[in-house]
C-alpha cells in the first residue's frame, strides 16, 4: 500500500517540536479557517501537555471523562455544552460574538432549556398558565438599535424558571410545556411587556460528569435568578441574553459565569392599585424595565462586517 501524496510530511516525532510537527500535517488543508483552527488547537493542546507534564494515567482519566460526557448526551441533555458552560468557554464565545459597541445589550449563554418553541402571546399577556405561586411580576422593555431607533416587529422570545427553580420541561405534568415562556412581538414603538412571576435561582444538572467536576473542585452548581431573552429582527444581529434579578443568591458566583453587571436589574415592589388593575396583576407587584439594544448589521457586500447568527 502506498501513502504517496498524503499531506503528512515524513517527519519523525520529537517532544520538543511536537506541535510544529503535527501542525505541518495540516499544511494542505484546503479550507484556510479549518487549517487555522486545527493548527492553533494543536499548539495549545501540546503547550498544555508540556506545561503540566501530563502523565499517561491523567491522560487516561481525561479520556474517560470525555467519554462519559458523550454518553450523558441525549436529544434533551447536552453534557458537552454544560462542560463548555462551566469552563466559561460558552460565555467567552458569546462575549466575543456580541462585541461591537459600548451601548449594545450584552450577550450571555443560551442554556439547555430553550428546547421547545415558546407560544406566541400578545403583549400584556400572562406567561403563568399553570398559576404558579410567586411574586407577581410586570416586565416591560423596548427594543432599539444602537442609534436609538425603535425596532418594531422584533420577536422577543422569553423563558424562565418558576419560584422553585424549575422550567416547564423539567415538570411537564405539573406545569405544562409552554408555561413561563412567550414569543412576543414589539409594537410600533419597539415596546414589549408581559406578566409573570419572579423566578428563583436554581441548580444546573449535577448527575453527570460535569457534576463530578464541580464536586471534585469544591464548586457549587447554582445559577442566580434570571429571565432568558432571545431577540431577533431583520437586519439586526440576534441577541441571546438574560435579565438577572438583582440581589439574587449566587449573583456573584454563577456556576456558568453568565452574569454581566449591565444585565443585573432591580425588581422593586410597586404599590399602586390603579396600575395593578390596569396591567392585570394583584397589588403590590414587582416591576422591571429592560431596554434591549441590538446591533444593526450592514447588508452583505456593503462593508467590512460580515453577518453573525
Ligand atoms: C440556563 O440558564 O438555563 C442554563 C445555562 C447554562 C447551563 C445550565 C442552565
Ligand atoms: Fe436559565
Tab-separated table of C-alpha atoms in Angstrom, residues 81-82 85-86 90-91 107-114 159-162 164-167 170 199-206 214 219-229 240-245 247-260 263-264:
chain	number	residue	atom	x	y	z
A	81	UNK	CA	-22.433	22.294	26.358
A	82	UNK	CA	-22.716	22.095	30.144
A	85	UNK	CA	-20.605	26.491	30.176
A	86	UNK	CA	-18.936	25.531	33.454
A	90	UNK	CA	-19.610	29.389	26.199
A	91	UNK	CA	-19.544	32.851	27.787
A	107	UNK	CA	-24.981	38.633	25.474
A	108	UNK	CA	-24.931	35.557	27.696
A	109	UNK	CA	-25.309	31.809	27.270
A	110	UNK	CA	-28.492	30.319	25.809
A	111	UNK	CA	-28.556	27.388	28.231
A	112	UNK	CA	-30.141	23.953	27.749
A	113	UNK	CA	-33.802	24.848	28.399
A	114	UNK	CA	-34.585	26.608	25.124
A	159	UNK	CA	-38.353	31.771	29.055
A	160	UNK	CA	-37.723	31.402	32.764
A	161	UNK	CA	-37.931	29.114	35.787
A	162	UNK	CA	-40.696	29.166	38.396
A	164	UNK	CA	-38.926	26.826	42.902
A	165	UNK	CA	-36.285	26.994	40.170
A	166	UNK	CA	-37.898	24.586	37.676
A	167	UNK	CA	-38.516	25.079	33.961
A	170	UNK	CA	-38.461	19.714	33.917
A	199	UNK	CA	-38.116	33.230	39.014
A	200	UNK	CA	-35.822	31.623	41.570
A	201	UNK	CA	-32.151	30.741	41.404
A	202	UNK	CA	-31.645	27.048	40.565
A	203	UNK	CA	-29.022	24.297	40.185
A	204	UNK	CA	-27.615	23.160	36.844
A	205	UNK	CA	-27.753	19.350	36.349
A	206	UNK	CA	-25.156	17.583	38.501
A	214	UNK	CA	-17.912	20.599	40.312
A	219	UNK	CA	-17.646	24.441	43.246
A	220	UNK	CA	-21.388	24.957	43.702
A	221	UNK	CA	-23.931	24.258	40.966
A	222	UNK	CA	-26.237	27.270	41.235
A	223	UNK	CA	-27.282	29.973	38.801
A	224	UNK	CA	-28.716	33.259	40.060
A	225	UNK	CA	-32.374	34.039	39.218
A	226	UNK	CA	-32.849	35.233	35.636
A	227	UNK	CA	-35.203	35.552	32.682
A	228	UNK	CA	-33.847	34.369	29.323
A	229	UNK	CA	-34.284	36.559	26.240
A	240	UNK	CA	-29.249	35.883	23.315
A	241	UNK	CA	-29.133	37.216	26.832
A	242	UNK	CA	-30.573	37.190	30.357
A	243	UNK	CA	-32.181	39.704	32.644
A	244	UNK	CA	-30.784	38.937	36.109
A	245	UNK	CA	-32.700	39.589	39.329
A	247	UNK	CA	-29.870	40.690	44.881
A	248	UNK	CA	-30.434	37.047	43.916
A	249	UNK	CA	-28.283	34.462	45.709
A	250	UNK	CA	-25.292	33.471	43.548
A	251	UNK	CA	-25.363	36.730	41.543
A	252	UNK	CA	-21.594	36.995	42.131
A	253	UNK	CA	-20.776	33.310	41.586
A	254	UNK	CA	-22.890	31.955	38.707
A	255	UNK	CA	-21.879	28.331	38.015
A	256	UNK	CA	-21.679	29.142	34.282
A	257	UNK	CA	-20.150	32.645	34.558
A	258	UNK	CA	-23.171	34.162	32.783
A	259	UNK	CA	-23.568	37.348	34.809
A	260	UNK	CA	-22.566	40.726	33.440
A	263	UNK	CA	-27.689	42.735	32.873
A	264	UNK	CA	-28.454	42.889	36.610
